[in-house]
């Protein structure tokens, strides 16, 4: 290693001089060259851009990948310039488990068939999420990272260099001021024996200080112009980030739309199998009158449905005979004013009326009356 002692000593001296100058400024003992208001505004705007970009970048990473261990792993692979191993995400893994369970329980059973359909939907949702992550990483995260690790590092480097040039300039101003003060004192109190040699030395010292000041001022002005141009480029950065933000929103919109379509398809598939539900069979497509695709519609069923829909519950009267007591098995929330809400284990009076769907009865509780699903009731003798 080529070790230059003189250069090392010179650099150490410059560093010490700047440290002394900086400390003096902080203590109010040294003058400081102030930047113009426009330049200070550019610096403030640049700092604000850096801080908020960093926060948005970090939080977007958390949004896209909530698992901190996975984020650290991806970061290490990126720094090592290696491809992250492909692994199933949570949605794909859940879908795989559901489909494996369906095969074990039997695809022909209601539960197994439903698991198979839901598992397939979960896998498609997981695949859509994987595509969304890749699109967002390319269109949004990468430009933000490039700014923080590229443009901002360049700006920070030039700002530090400008600060050093300013400290050098102020140090030269202080030396010139000191030399001028010594020269004026020598002229005010002349020493007739050594006047000419001392005045000559002081004048030469002041001239050297003036030359150093001019050089320092030139270097400071040049560096200030370079830094100013970089700071003004922040506006272009905002324009670029605005475009990336629009692309991120478009990716989110496409992702959520795709998820919505997948869930709608799943709902249609499940509505074809009302017996697979353990909750509210009364609200299946068969009970509300709609038919499955490809299935012929019985005109009698349509007529019965229309007749039930047009039936006004408040006008229905309990028959003299044929009423029964029923125990409610599950809680039930009425879908509209024609239905009666139920609470588990309560007793109600039920009866049927001509033209009503066989899956429904009219139930009464005191002064309240409405349709109730048969599957929620245990008819008592």
PDB file of C-alpha atoms in Angstrom, residues 219-358:
ATOM      1  CA  UNK A 219     -14.640  26.441  -5.443  1.00  0.00           C
ATOM      2  CA  UNK A 220     -17.610  27.197  -3.196  1.00  0.00           C
ATOM      3  CA  UNK A 221     -19.552  28.873  -6.028  1.00  0.00           C
ATOM      4  CA  UNK A 222     -18.827  25.993  -8.401  1.00  0.00           C
ATOM      5  CA  UNK A 223     -19.925  23.397  -5.848  1.00  0.00           C
ATOM      6  CA  UNK A 224     -23.022  25.416  -4.950  1.00  0.00           C
ATOM      7  CA  UNK A 225     -24.072  25.446  -8.613  1.00  0.00           C
ATOM      8  CA  UNK A 226     -23.599  21.677  -8.926  1.00  0.00           C
ATOM      9  CA  UNK A 227     -25.601  21.054  -5.752  1.00  0.00           C
ATOM     10  CA  UNK A 228     -28.310  23.496  -6.853  1.00  0.00           C
ATOM     11  CA  UNK A 229     -28.808  21.638 -10.141  1.00  0.00           C
ATOM     12  CA  UNK A 230     -29.148  18.323  -8.309  1.00  0.00           C
ATOM     13  CA  UNK A 231     -31.639  19.763  -5.830  1.00  0.00           C
ATOM     14  CA  UNK A 232     -33.739  21.284  -8.601  1.00  0.00           C
ATOM     15  CA  UNK A 233     -33.903  17.791 -10.104  1.00  0.00           C
ATOM     16  CA  UNK A 234     -36.145  16.794  -7.169  1.00  0.00           C
ATOM     17  CA  UNK A 235     -39.068  18.155  -9.194  1.00  0.00           C
ATOM     18  CA  UNK A 236     -38.358  15.574 -11.905  1.00  0.00           C
ATOM     19  CA  UNK A 237     -38.212  12.939  -9.174  1.00  0.00           C
ATOM     20  CA  UNK A 238     -41.688  13.920  -8.014  1.00  0.00           C
ATOM     21  CA  UNK A 239     -43.007  13.589 -11.577  1.00  0.00           C
ATOM     22  CA  UNK A 240     -41.461  10.131 -11.907  1.00  0.00           C
ATOM     23  CA  UNK A 241     -42.819   9.005  -8.541  1.00  0.00           C
ATOM     24  CA  UNK A 242     -46.259  10.332  -9.485  1.00  0.00           C
ATOM     25  CA  UNK A 243     -46.270   8.118 -12.568  1.00  0.00           C
ATOM     26  CA  UNK A 244     -45.140   5.145 -10.464  1.00  0.00           C
ATOM     27  CA  UNK A 245     -47.899   5.861  -7.947  1.00  0.00           C
ATOM     28  CA  UNK A 246     -50.516   5.730 -10.712  1.00  0.00           C
ATOM     29  CA  UNK A 247     -49.117   2.380 -11.848  1.00  0.00           C
ATOM     30  CA  UNK A 248     -49.266   1.077  -8.274  1.00  0.00           C
ATOM     31  CA  UNK A 249     -52.916   2.093  -7.956  1.00  0.00           C
ATOM     32  CA  UNK A 250     -53.704   0.464 -11.304  1.00  0.00           C
ATOM     33  CA  UNK A 251     -52.027  -2.749 -10.133  1.00  0.00           C
ATOM     34  CA  UNK A 252     -54.055  -2.682  -6.914  1.00  0.00           C
ATOM     35  CA  UNK A 253     -57.266  -2.048  -8.832  1.00  0.00           C
ATOM     36  CA  UNK A 254     -56.600  -4.951 -11.209  1.00  0.00           C
ATOM     37  CA  UNK A 255     -55.722  -7.225  -8.280  1.00  0.00           C
ATOM     38  CA  UNK A 256     -58.858  -6.461  -6.248  1.00  0.00           C
ATOM     39  CA  UNK A 257     -61.030  -6.705  -9.366  1.00  0.00           C
ATOM     40  CA  UNK A 258     -59.565 -10.110 -10.124  1.00  0.00           C
ATOM     41  CA  UNK A 259     -60.171 -11.224  -6.524  1.00  0.00           C
ATOM     42  CA  UNK A 260     -63.769 -10.005  -6.737  1.00  0.00           C
ATOM     43  CA  UNK A 261     -64.352 -11.965  -9.953  1.00  0.00           C
ATOM     44  CA  UNK A 262     -62.859 -15.110  -8.415  1.00  0.00           C
ATOM     45  CA  UNK A 263     -65.109 -14.789  -5.371  1.00  0.00           C
ATOM     46  CA  UNK A 264     -68.187 -14.201  -7.546  1.00  0.00           C
ATOM     47  CA  UNK A 265     -67.406 -17.339  -9.540  1.00  0.00           C
ATOM     48  CA  UNK A 266     -66.952 -19.270  -6.300  1.00  0.00           C
ATOM     49  CA  UNK A 267     -70.278 -18.002  -4.953  1.00  0.00           C
ATOM     50  CA  UNK A 268     -72.048 -19.121  -8.122  1.00  0.00           C
ATOM     51  CA  UNK A 269     -70.448 -22.546  -7.859  1.00  0.00           C
ATOM     52  CA  UNK A 270     -71.458 -22.947  -4.236  1.00  0.00           C
ATOM     53  CA  UNK A 271     -75.019 -21.768  -4.881  1.00  0.00           C
ATOM     54  CA  UNK A 272     -75.456 -24.795  -7.109  1.00  0.00           C
ATOM     55  CA  UNK A 273     -75.030 -27.022  -4.078  1.00  0.00           C
ATOM     56  CA  UNK A 274     -77.403 -25.705  -1.352  1.00  0.00           C
ATOM     57  CA  UNK A 275     -77.132 -28.920   0.659  1.00  0.00           C
ATOM     58  CA  UNK A 276     -73.445 -28.218   1.212  1.00  0.00           C
ATOM     59  CA  UNK A 277     -74.303 -25.322   3.525  1.00  0.00           C
ATOM     60  CA  UNK A 278     -74.825 -25.960   7.207  1.00  0.00           C
ATOM     61  CA  UNK A 279     -76.001 -22.396   7.819  1.00  0.00           C
ATOM     62  CA  UNK A 280     -79.009 -20.992   5.930  1.00  0.00           C
ATOM     63  CA  UNK A 281     -80.341 -23.431   3.346  1.00  0.00           C
ATOM     64  CA  UNK A 282     -83.431 -21.301   3.014  1.00  0.00           C
ATOM     65  CA  UNK A 283     -81.370 -18.685   1.175  1.00  0.00           C
ATOM     66  CA  UNK A 284     -80.042 -20.961  -1.568  1.00  0.00           C
ATOM     67  CA  UNK A 285     -80.785 -20.266  -5.189  1.00  0.00           C
ATOM     68  CA  UNK A 286     -83.341 -23.057  -5.219  1.00  0.00           C
ATOM     69  CA  UNK A 287     -85.326 -21.480  -2.382  1.00  0.00           C
ATOM     70  CA  UNK A 288     -85.418 -17.972  -3.774  1.00  0.00           C
ATOM     71  CA  UNK A 289     -86.638 -19.103  -7.161  1.00  0.00           C
ATOM     72  CA  UNK A 290     -83.490 -18.710  -9.322  1.00  0.00           C
ATOM     73  CA  UNK A 291     -82.269 -21.676 -11.348  1.00  0.00           C
ATOM     74  CA  UNK A 292     -78.805 -23.111 -11.935  1.00  0.00           C
ATOM     75  CA  UNK A 293     -77.244 -22.601 -15.380  1.00  0.00           C
ATOM     76  CA  UNK A 294     -78.191 -25.348 -17.747  1.00  0.00           C
ATOM     77  CA  UNK A 295     -81.076 -26.610 -15.566  1.00  0.00           C
ATOM     78  CA  UNK A 296     -84.620 -26.537 -16.934  1.00  0.00           C
ATOM     79  CA  UNK A 297     -87.100 -24.432 -14.977  1.00  0.00           C
ATOM     80  CA  UNK A 298     -90.397 -26.054 -14.010  1.00  0.00           C
ATOM     81  CA  UNK A 299     -93.316 -23.693 -14.804  1.00  0.00           C
ATOM     82  CA  UNK A 300     -95.141 -24.935 -11.707  1.00  0.00           C
ATOM     83  CA  UNK A 301     -92.154 -23.943  -9.573  1.00  0.00           C
ATOM     84  CA  UNK A 302     -92.129 -20.496 -11.141  1.00  0.00           C
ATOM     85  CA  UNK A 303     -95.826 -20.073 -10.495  1.00  0.00           C
ATOM     86  CA  UNK A 304     -95.411 -21.221  -6.916  1.00  0.00           C
ATOM     87  CA  UNK A 305     -92.555 -18.787  -6.414  1.00  0.00           C
ATOM     88  CA  UNK A 306     -94.477 -15.885  -7.852  1.00  0.00           C
ATOM     89  CA  UNK A 307     -97.488 -16.761  -5.743  1.00  0.00           C
ATOM     90  CA  UNK A 308     -95.372 -16.854  -2.590  1.00  0.00           C
ATOM     91  CA  UNK A 309     -93.692 -13.584  -3.441  1.00  0.00           C
ATOM     92  CA  UNK A 310     -97.010 -11.862  -3.953  1.00  0.00           C
ATOM     93  CA  UNK A 311     -98.419 -13.347  -0.745  1.00  0.00           C
ATOM     94  CA  UNK A 312     -98.869 -10.698   1.930  1.00  0.00           C
ATOM     95  CA  UNK A 313     -97.952 -12.145   5.310  1.00  0.00           C
ATOM     96  CA  UNK A 314    -100.005  -9.617   7.256  1.00  0.00           C
ATOM     97  CA  UNK A 315    -103.127 -10.866   5.471  1.00  0.00           C
ATOM     98  CA  UNK A 316    -102.493 -14.537   6.254  1.00  0.00           C
ATOM     99  CA  UNK A 317    -104.776 -15.949   8.944  1.00  0.00           C
ATOM    100  CA  UNK A 318    -103.978 -18.993  11.054  1.00  0.00           C
ATOM    101  CA  UNK A 319    -106.229 -21.957  10.147  1.00  0.00           C
ATOM    102  CA  UNK A 320    -108.635 -23.303  12.735  1.00  0.00           C
ATOM    103  CA  UNK A 321    -106.819 -26.629  12.632  1.00  0.00           C
ATOM    104  CA  UNK A 322    -103.344 -27.637  11.447  1.00  0.00           C
ATOM    105  CA  UNK A 323    -101.234 -25.342  13.633  1.00  0.00           C
ATOM    106  CA  UNK A 324     -98.282 -26.931  15.454  1.00  0.00           C
ATOM    107  CA  UNK A 325     -95.658 -25.989  17.964  1.00  0.00           C
ATOM    108  CA  UNK A 326     -92.022 -25.947  16.791  1.00  0.00           C
ATOM    109  CA  UNK A 327     -88.690 -25.587  18.578  1.00  0.00           C
ATOM    110  CA  UNK A 328     -86.115 -23.338  16.928  1.00  0.00           C
ATOM    111  CA  UNK A 329     -82.779 -25.124  16.334  1.00  0.00           C
ATOM    112  CA  UNK A 330     -80.608 -22.199  15.212  1.00  0.00           C
ATOM    113  CA  UNK A 331     -80.676 -18.420  15.285  1.00  0.00           C
ATOM    114  CA  UNK A 332     -82.090 -16.930  12.097  1.00  0.00           C
ATOM    115  CA  UNK A 333     -82.025 -13.307  10.893  1.00  0.00           C
ATOM    116  CA  UNK A 334     -84.949 -12.264   8.730  1.00  0.00           C
ATOM    117  CA  UNK A 335     -83.929 -11.230   5.209  1.00  0.00           C
ATOM    118  CA  UNK A 336     -86.915  -8.878   4.791  1.00  0.00           C
ATOM    119  CA  UNK A 337     -90.162  -7.804   6.463  1.00  0.00           C
ATOM    120  CA  UNK A 338     -92.014 -10.913   5.238  1.00  0.00           C
ATOM    121  CA  UNK A 339     -89.776 -13.189   7.364  1.00  0.00           C
ATOM    122  CA  UNK A 340     -89.612 -13.733  11.113  1.00  0.00           C
ATOM    123  CA  UNK A 341     -86.333 -13.650  13.022  1.00  0.00           C
ATOM    124  CA  UNK A 342     -85.722 -16.643  15.286  1.00  0.00           C
ATOM    125  CA  UNK A 343     -83.730 -17.358  18.429  1.00  0.00           C
ATOM    126  CA  UNK A 344     -82.403 -20.818  19.192  1.00  0.00           C
ATOM    127  CA  UNK A 345     -84.433 -22.957  21.667  1.00  0.00           C
ATOM    128  CA  UNK A 346     -87.553 -20.740  21.579  1.00  0.00           C
ATOM    129  CA  UNK A 347     -91.011 -22.187  20.866  1.00  0.00           C
ATOM    130  CA  UNK A 348     -93.222 -20.739  18.130  1.00  0.00           C
ATOM    131  CA  UNK A 349     -96.482 -21.655  16.431  1.00  0.00           C
ATOM    132  CA  UNK A 350     -96.217 -22.668  12.779  1.00  0.00           C
ATOM    133  CA  UNK A 351     -98.624 -23.579   9.998  1.00  0.00           C
ATOM    134  CA  UNK A 352     -98.708 -23.707   6.233  1.00  0.00           C
ATOM    135  CA  UNK A 353    -100.835 -21.850   3.689  1.00  0.00           C
ATOM    136  CA  UNK A 354    -101.794 -22.843   0.147  1.00  0.00           C
ATOM    137  CA  UNK A 355     -99.248 -21.923  -2.500  1.00  0.00           C
ATOM    138  CA  UNK A 356     -96.295 -21.552  -0.078  1.00  0.00           C
ATOM    139  CA  UNK A 357     -92.937 -23.169  -0.834  1.00  0.00           C
ATOM    140  CA  UNK A 358     -92.573 -26.455   1.033  1.00  0.00           C
TER     141      UNK A 358
END
